[in-house]
Coordinates of C-alpha atoms and ligand atoms in Angstrom, one line a residue:
X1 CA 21.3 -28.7 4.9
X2 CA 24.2 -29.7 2.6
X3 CA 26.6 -31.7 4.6
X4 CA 29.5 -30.0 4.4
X5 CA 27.9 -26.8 5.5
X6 CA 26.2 -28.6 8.5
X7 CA 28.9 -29.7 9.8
X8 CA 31.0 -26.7 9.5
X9 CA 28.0 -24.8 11.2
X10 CA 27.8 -27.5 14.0
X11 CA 31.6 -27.2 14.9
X12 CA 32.5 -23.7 14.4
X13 CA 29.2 -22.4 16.4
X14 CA 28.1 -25.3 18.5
X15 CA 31.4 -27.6 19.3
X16 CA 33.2 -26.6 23.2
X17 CA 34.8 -29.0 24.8
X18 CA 32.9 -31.0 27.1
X19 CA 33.5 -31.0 30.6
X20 CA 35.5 -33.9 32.1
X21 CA 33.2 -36.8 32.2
X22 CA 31.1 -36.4 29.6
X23 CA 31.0 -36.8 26.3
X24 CA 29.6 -34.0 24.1
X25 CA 29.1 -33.0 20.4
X26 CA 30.4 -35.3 17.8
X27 CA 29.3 -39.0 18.5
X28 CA 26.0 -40.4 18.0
X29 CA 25.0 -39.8 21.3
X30 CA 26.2 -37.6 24.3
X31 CA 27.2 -39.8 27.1
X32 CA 26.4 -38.4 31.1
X33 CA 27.3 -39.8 34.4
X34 CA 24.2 -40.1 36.5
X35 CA 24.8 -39.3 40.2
X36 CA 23.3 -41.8 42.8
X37 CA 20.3 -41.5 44.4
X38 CA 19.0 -38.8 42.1
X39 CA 16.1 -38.5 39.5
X40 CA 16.4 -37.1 36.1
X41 CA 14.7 -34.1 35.1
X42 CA 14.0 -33.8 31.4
X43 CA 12.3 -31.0 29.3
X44 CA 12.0 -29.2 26.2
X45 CA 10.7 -26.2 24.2
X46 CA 10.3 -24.7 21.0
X47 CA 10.0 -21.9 19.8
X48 CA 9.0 -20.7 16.5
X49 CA 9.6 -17.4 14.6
X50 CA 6.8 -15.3 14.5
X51 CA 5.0 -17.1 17.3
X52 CA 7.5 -17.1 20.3
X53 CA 9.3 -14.0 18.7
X54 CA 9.3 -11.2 16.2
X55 CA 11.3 -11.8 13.3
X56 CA 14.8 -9.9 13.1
X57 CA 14.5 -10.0 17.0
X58 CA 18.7 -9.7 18.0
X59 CA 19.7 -13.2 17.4
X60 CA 22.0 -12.8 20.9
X61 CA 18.7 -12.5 22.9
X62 CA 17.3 -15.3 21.0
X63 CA 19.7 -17.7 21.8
X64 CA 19.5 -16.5 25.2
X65 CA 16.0 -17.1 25.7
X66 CA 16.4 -20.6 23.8
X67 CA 18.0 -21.4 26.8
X68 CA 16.4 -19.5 29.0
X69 CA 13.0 -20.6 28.8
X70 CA 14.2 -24.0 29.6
X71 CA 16.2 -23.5 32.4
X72 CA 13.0 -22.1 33.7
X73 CA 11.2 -25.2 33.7
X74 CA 14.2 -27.3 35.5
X75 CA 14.1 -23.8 38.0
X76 CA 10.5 -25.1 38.7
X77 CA 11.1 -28.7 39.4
X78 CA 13.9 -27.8 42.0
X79 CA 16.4 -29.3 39.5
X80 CA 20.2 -28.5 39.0
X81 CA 21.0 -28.3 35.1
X82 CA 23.4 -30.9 33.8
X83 CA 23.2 -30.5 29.8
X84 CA 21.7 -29.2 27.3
X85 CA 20.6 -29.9 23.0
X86 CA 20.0 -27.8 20.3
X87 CA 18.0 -28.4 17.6
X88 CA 17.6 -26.0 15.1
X89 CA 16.1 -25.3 12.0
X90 CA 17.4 -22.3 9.8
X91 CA 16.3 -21.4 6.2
X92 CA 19.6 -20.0 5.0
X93 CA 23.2 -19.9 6.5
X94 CA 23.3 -16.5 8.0
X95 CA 27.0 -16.0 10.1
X96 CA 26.5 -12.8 11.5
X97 CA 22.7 -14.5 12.5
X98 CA 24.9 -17.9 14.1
X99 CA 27.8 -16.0 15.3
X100 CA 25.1 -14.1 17.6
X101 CA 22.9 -16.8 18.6
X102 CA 25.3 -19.3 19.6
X103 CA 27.2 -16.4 21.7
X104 CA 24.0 -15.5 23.8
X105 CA 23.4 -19.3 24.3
X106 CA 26.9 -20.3 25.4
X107 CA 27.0 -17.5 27.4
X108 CA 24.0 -18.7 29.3
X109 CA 25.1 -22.0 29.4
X110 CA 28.4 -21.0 31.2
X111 CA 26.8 -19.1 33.9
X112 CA 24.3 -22.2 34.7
X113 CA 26.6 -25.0 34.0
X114 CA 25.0 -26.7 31.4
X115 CA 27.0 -27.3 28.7
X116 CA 25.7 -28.1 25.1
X117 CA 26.5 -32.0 24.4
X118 CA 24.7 -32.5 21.6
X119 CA 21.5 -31.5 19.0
X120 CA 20.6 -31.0 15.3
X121 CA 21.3 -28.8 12.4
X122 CA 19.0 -28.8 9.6
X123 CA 17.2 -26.4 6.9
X124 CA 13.9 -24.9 7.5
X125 CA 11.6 -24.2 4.9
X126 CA 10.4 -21.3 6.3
X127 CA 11.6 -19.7 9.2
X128 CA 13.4 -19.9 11.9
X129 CA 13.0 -22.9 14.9
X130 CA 14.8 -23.7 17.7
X131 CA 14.4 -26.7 20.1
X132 CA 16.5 -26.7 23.3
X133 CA 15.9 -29.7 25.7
X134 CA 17.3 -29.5 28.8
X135 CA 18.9 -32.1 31.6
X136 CA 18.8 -31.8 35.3
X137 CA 18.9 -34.3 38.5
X138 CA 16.9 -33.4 41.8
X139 CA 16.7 -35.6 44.8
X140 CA 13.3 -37.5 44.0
X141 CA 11.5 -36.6 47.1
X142 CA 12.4 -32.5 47.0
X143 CA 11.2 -32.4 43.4
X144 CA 8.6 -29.8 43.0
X145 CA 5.8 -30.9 41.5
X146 CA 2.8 -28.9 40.6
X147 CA 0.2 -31.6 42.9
X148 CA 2.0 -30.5 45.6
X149 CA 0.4 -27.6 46.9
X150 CA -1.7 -28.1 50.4
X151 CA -4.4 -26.3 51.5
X152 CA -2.9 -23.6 54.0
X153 CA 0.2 -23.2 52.0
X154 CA 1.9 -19.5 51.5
X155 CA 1.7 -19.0 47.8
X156 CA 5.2 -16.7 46.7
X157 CA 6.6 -15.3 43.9
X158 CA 9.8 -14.5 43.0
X159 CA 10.9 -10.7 41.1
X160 CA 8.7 -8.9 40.1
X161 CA 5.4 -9.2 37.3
X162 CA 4.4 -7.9 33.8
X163 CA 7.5 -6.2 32.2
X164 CA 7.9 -8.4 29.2
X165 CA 4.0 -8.2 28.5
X166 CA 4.9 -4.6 28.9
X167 CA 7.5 -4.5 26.4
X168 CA 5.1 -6.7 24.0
X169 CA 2.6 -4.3 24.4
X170 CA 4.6 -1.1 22.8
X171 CA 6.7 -3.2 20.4
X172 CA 3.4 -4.0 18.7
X173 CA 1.8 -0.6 19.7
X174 CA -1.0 -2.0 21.3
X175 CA -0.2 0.6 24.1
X176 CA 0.8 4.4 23.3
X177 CA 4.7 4.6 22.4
X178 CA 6.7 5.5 25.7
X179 CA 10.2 5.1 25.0
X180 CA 11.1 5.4 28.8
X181 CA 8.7 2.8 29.5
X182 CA 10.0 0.5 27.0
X183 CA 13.6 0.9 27.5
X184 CA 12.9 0.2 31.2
X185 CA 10.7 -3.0 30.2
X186 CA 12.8 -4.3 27.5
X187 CA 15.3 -6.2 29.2
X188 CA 12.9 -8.5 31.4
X189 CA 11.6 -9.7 27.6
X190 CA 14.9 -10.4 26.1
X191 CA 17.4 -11.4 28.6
X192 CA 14.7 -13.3 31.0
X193 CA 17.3 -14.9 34.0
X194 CA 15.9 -18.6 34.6
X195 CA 15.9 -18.8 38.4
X196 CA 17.9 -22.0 39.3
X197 CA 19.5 -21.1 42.1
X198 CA 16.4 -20.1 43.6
X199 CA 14.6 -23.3 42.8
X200 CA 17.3 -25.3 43.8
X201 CA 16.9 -23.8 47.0
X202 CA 13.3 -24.1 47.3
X203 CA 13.8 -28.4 46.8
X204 CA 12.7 -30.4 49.9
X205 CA 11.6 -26.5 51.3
X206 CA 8.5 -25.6 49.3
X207 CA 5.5 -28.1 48.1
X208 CA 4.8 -27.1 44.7
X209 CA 6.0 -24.7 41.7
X210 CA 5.4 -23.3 38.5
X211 CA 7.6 -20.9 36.4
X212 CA 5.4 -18.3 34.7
X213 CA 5.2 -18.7 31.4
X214 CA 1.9 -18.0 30.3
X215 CA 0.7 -15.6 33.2
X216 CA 0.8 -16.0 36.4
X217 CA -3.6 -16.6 37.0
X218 CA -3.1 -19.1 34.3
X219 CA -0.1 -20.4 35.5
X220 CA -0.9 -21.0 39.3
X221 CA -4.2 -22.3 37.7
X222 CA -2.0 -25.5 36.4
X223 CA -0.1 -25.3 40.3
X224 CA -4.2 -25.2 41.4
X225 CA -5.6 -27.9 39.2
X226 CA -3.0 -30.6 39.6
X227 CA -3.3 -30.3 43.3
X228 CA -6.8 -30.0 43.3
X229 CA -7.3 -27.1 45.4
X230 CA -8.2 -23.3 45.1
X231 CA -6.1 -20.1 45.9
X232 CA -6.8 -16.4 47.1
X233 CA -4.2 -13.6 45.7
X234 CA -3.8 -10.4 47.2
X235 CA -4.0 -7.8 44.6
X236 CA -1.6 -5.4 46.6
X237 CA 0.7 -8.1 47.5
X238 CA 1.2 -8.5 43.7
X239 CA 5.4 -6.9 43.1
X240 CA 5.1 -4.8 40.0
X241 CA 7.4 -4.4 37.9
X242 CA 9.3 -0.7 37.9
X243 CA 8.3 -0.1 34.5
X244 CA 4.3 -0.2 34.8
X245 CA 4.7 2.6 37.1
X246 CA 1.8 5.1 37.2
X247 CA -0.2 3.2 34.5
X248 CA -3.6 2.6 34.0
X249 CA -5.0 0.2 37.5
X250 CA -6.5 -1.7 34.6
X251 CA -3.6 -2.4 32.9
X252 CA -0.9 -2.6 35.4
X253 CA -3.4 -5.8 36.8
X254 CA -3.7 -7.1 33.1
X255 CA 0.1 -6.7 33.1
X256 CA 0.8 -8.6 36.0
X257 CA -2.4 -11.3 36.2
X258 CA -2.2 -12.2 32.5
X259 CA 1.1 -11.0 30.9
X260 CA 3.4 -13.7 30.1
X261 CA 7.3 -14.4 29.3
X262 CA 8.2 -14.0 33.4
X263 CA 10.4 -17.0 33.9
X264 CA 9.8 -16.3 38.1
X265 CA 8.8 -18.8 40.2
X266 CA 5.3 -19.6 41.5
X267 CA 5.9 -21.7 44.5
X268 CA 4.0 -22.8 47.5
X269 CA 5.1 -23.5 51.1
X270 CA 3.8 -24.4 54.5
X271 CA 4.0 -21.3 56.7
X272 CA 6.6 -23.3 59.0
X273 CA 8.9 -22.1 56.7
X274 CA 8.6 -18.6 56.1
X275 CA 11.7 -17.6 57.5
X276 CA 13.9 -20.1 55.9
X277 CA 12.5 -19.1 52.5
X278 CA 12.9 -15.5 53.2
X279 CA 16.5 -15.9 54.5
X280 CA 17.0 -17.5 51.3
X281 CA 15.7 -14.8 49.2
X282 CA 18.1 -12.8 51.1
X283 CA 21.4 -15.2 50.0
X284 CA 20.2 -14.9 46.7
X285 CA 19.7 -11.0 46.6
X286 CA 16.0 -11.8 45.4
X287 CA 12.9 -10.3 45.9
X288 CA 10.3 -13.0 47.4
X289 CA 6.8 -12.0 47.9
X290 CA 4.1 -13.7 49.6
X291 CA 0.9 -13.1 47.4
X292 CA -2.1 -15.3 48.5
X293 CA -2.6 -18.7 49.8
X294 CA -3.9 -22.0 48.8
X295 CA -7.4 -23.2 50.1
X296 CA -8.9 -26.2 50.1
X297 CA -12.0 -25.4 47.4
X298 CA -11.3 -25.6 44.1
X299 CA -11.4 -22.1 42.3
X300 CA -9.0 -19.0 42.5
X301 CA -10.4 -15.7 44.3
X302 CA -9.0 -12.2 44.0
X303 CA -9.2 -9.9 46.3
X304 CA -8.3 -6.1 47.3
X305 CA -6.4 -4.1 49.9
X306 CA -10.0 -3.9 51.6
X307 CA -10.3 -7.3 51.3
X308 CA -12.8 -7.0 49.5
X309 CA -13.2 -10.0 46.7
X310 CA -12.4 -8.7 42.8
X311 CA -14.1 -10.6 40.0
X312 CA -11.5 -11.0 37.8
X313 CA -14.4 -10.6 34.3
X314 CA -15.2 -7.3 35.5
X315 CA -11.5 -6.3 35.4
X316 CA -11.6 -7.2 31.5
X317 CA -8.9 -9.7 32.0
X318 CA -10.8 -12.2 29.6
X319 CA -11.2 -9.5 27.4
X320 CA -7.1 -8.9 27.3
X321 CA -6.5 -12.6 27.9
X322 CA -4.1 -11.8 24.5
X323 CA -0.6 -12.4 26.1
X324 CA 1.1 -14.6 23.7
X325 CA 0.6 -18.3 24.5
X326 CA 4.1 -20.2 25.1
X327 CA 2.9 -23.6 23.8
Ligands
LIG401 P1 23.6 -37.8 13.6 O1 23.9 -38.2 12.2 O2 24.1 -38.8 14.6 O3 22.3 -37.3 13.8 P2 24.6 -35.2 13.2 O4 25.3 -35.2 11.9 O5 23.2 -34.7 13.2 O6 24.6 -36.6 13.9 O7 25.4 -34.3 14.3 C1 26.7 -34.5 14.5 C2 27.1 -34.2 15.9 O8 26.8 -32.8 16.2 C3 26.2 -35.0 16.9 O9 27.0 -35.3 18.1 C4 25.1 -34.0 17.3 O10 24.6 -34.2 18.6 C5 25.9 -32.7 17.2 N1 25.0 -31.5 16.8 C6 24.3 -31.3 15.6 N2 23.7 -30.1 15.6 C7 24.0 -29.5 16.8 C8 23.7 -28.3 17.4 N3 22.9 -27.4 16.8 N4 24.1 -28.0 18.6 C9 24.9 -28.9 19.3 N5 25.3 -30.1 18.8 C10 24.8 -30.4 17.5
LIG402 MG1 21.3 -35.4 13.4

């Protein structure tokens, strides 16, 4: 990018004050305080136009979701945000494009507290790509890492499953049109709320977590692998989302085993602290279900209201496995 237009883009969109203590945009580095006693958490995510979203997708939601989607992951770990950077990687100057983006980011940004300190501005040969990383702290030992789950542990989720996958699904018309159903879905894909309080909550309470990215089988499958231990799910303990409502058994399961874009929490716990969990579910005004729990052989089991056990081939689940992948 020309430099004068880069660095009118970086201060008029992406230049706020920083808060007192740190130093943000405009030096070679950003410059934090580190509080005692804590751990860093660090992580980042791209995501590129036409694989992480449609093109012409509202650029407000966009930058959102930028943000969003790596709040998530410090959600997950049990850690508070501190910052954020931005890199991103535009093929023409676009204001209207900027002014919106940068809005839905900040806006994000001031309800978690993690101000933008820093980044990169640059032209793209093609395409649009944005690269948030984010910064959090967590107490070391509370951090919750995905080898943390015991055999005996509740598994819960947080909200509710499948609404973006819905959405997805009728944008591309892979499913009928249903302009109810897609007005009622739409939001969970474009405004997903990262659940930080929730995971800051669950630090030094539960064992392990995931955020849902990819679907939540795949998903607790990571959770399952690094811990080296298996899981059963309870079909009707799964919380559906509103929207997939009197469809198809097949695909409200697809929905909500395989679809994608959640950003709720996967997160296991010893039953000795059921109550404490659900009371904080309560503080937060959030829906917390327990769906399964972990056992001690490898491999993850489904199973009905009957209890009886539900191969999860028959159910055409490999068949659908199509939910966009996040990496
Ligand atoms: P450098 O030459 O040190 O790489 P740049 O010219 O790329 O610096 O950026 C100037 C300042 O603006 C730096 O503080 C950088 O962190 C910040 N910056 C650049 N792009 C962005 C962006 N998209 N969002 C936030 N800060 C940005
Ligand atoms: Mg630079």
């Amino acid at each position: 990018m020309s430099s004068g237009n880069e660095f009118d883009l970086i201060a008029r969109y992406f230049t706020r004050s920083a808060p007192a203590g740190m130093l943000g945009v405009g030096d070679d580095c950003a410059l934090l305080p580190v509080a005692q006693g804590r751990e860093l958490a660090i992580s980042t995510d791209m995501l590129i136009e036409g694989r992480h979203f449609l093109p012409g997708v509202d650029p407000r939601s966009l930058g959102h979701k930028a943000l969003a989607v790596n709040l998530s992951d410090l959600a997950a770990m049990g850690a508070r945000p501190l910052a954020c950077l931005l890199a991103l990687s535009v093929p023409a100057v676009d204001h209207a494009w900027l002014e919106g983006f940068s809005a839905g980011f900040h806006a994000l940004s001031d309800t978690h507290g993690c101000p933008l300190v820093g980044g990169d501005t640059t032209r793209s040969l093609d395409g649009i790509i944005i690269t948030v990383t984010v910064l959090g702290d967590v107490e070391p030992a509370a951090a919750l890492r995905r080898s943390n789950a015991r055999a005996g542990d509740d598994i819960w989720l947080s909200g509710t499953l499948g609404a973006a996958w819905l959405a997805l699904q009728l944008l591309q018309k892979q499913l009928p049109a249903d302009d109810a159903r897609l007005q009622a879905s739409r939001q969970a894909m474009d405004f997903p709320m990262p659940q930080i309080a929730l995971g800051c909550g669950l630090a030094g309470l539960a064992h392990a977590a995931i955020d849902v990215s990819d679907g939540l089988l795949q998903d607790l499958g990571h959770v399952l692998q690094a811990s080296q231990c298996g899981a059963e799910l309870w079909l009707e303990a799964l919380p559906a989302h509103d929207a997939l409502h009197g469809l198809d058994e097949t695909v409200r399961r697809q929905a909500m085993l395989a679809g994608g874009d959640v950003y709720e929490l996967c997160f296991t716990a010893g039953s000795t602290g059921r109550e404490a969990i659900m009371a904080l579910g309560k503080t937060l005004g959030l829906k917390l279900s327990r769906i399964g729990r972990i056992v001690p052989d490898a491999g993850l089991r489904l199973f009905d209201a009957q209890g009886n056990e539900v191969s999860s081939d028959s159910q055409g689940f490999d068949h659908f496995a199509a939910s966009e992948p996040s990496a």
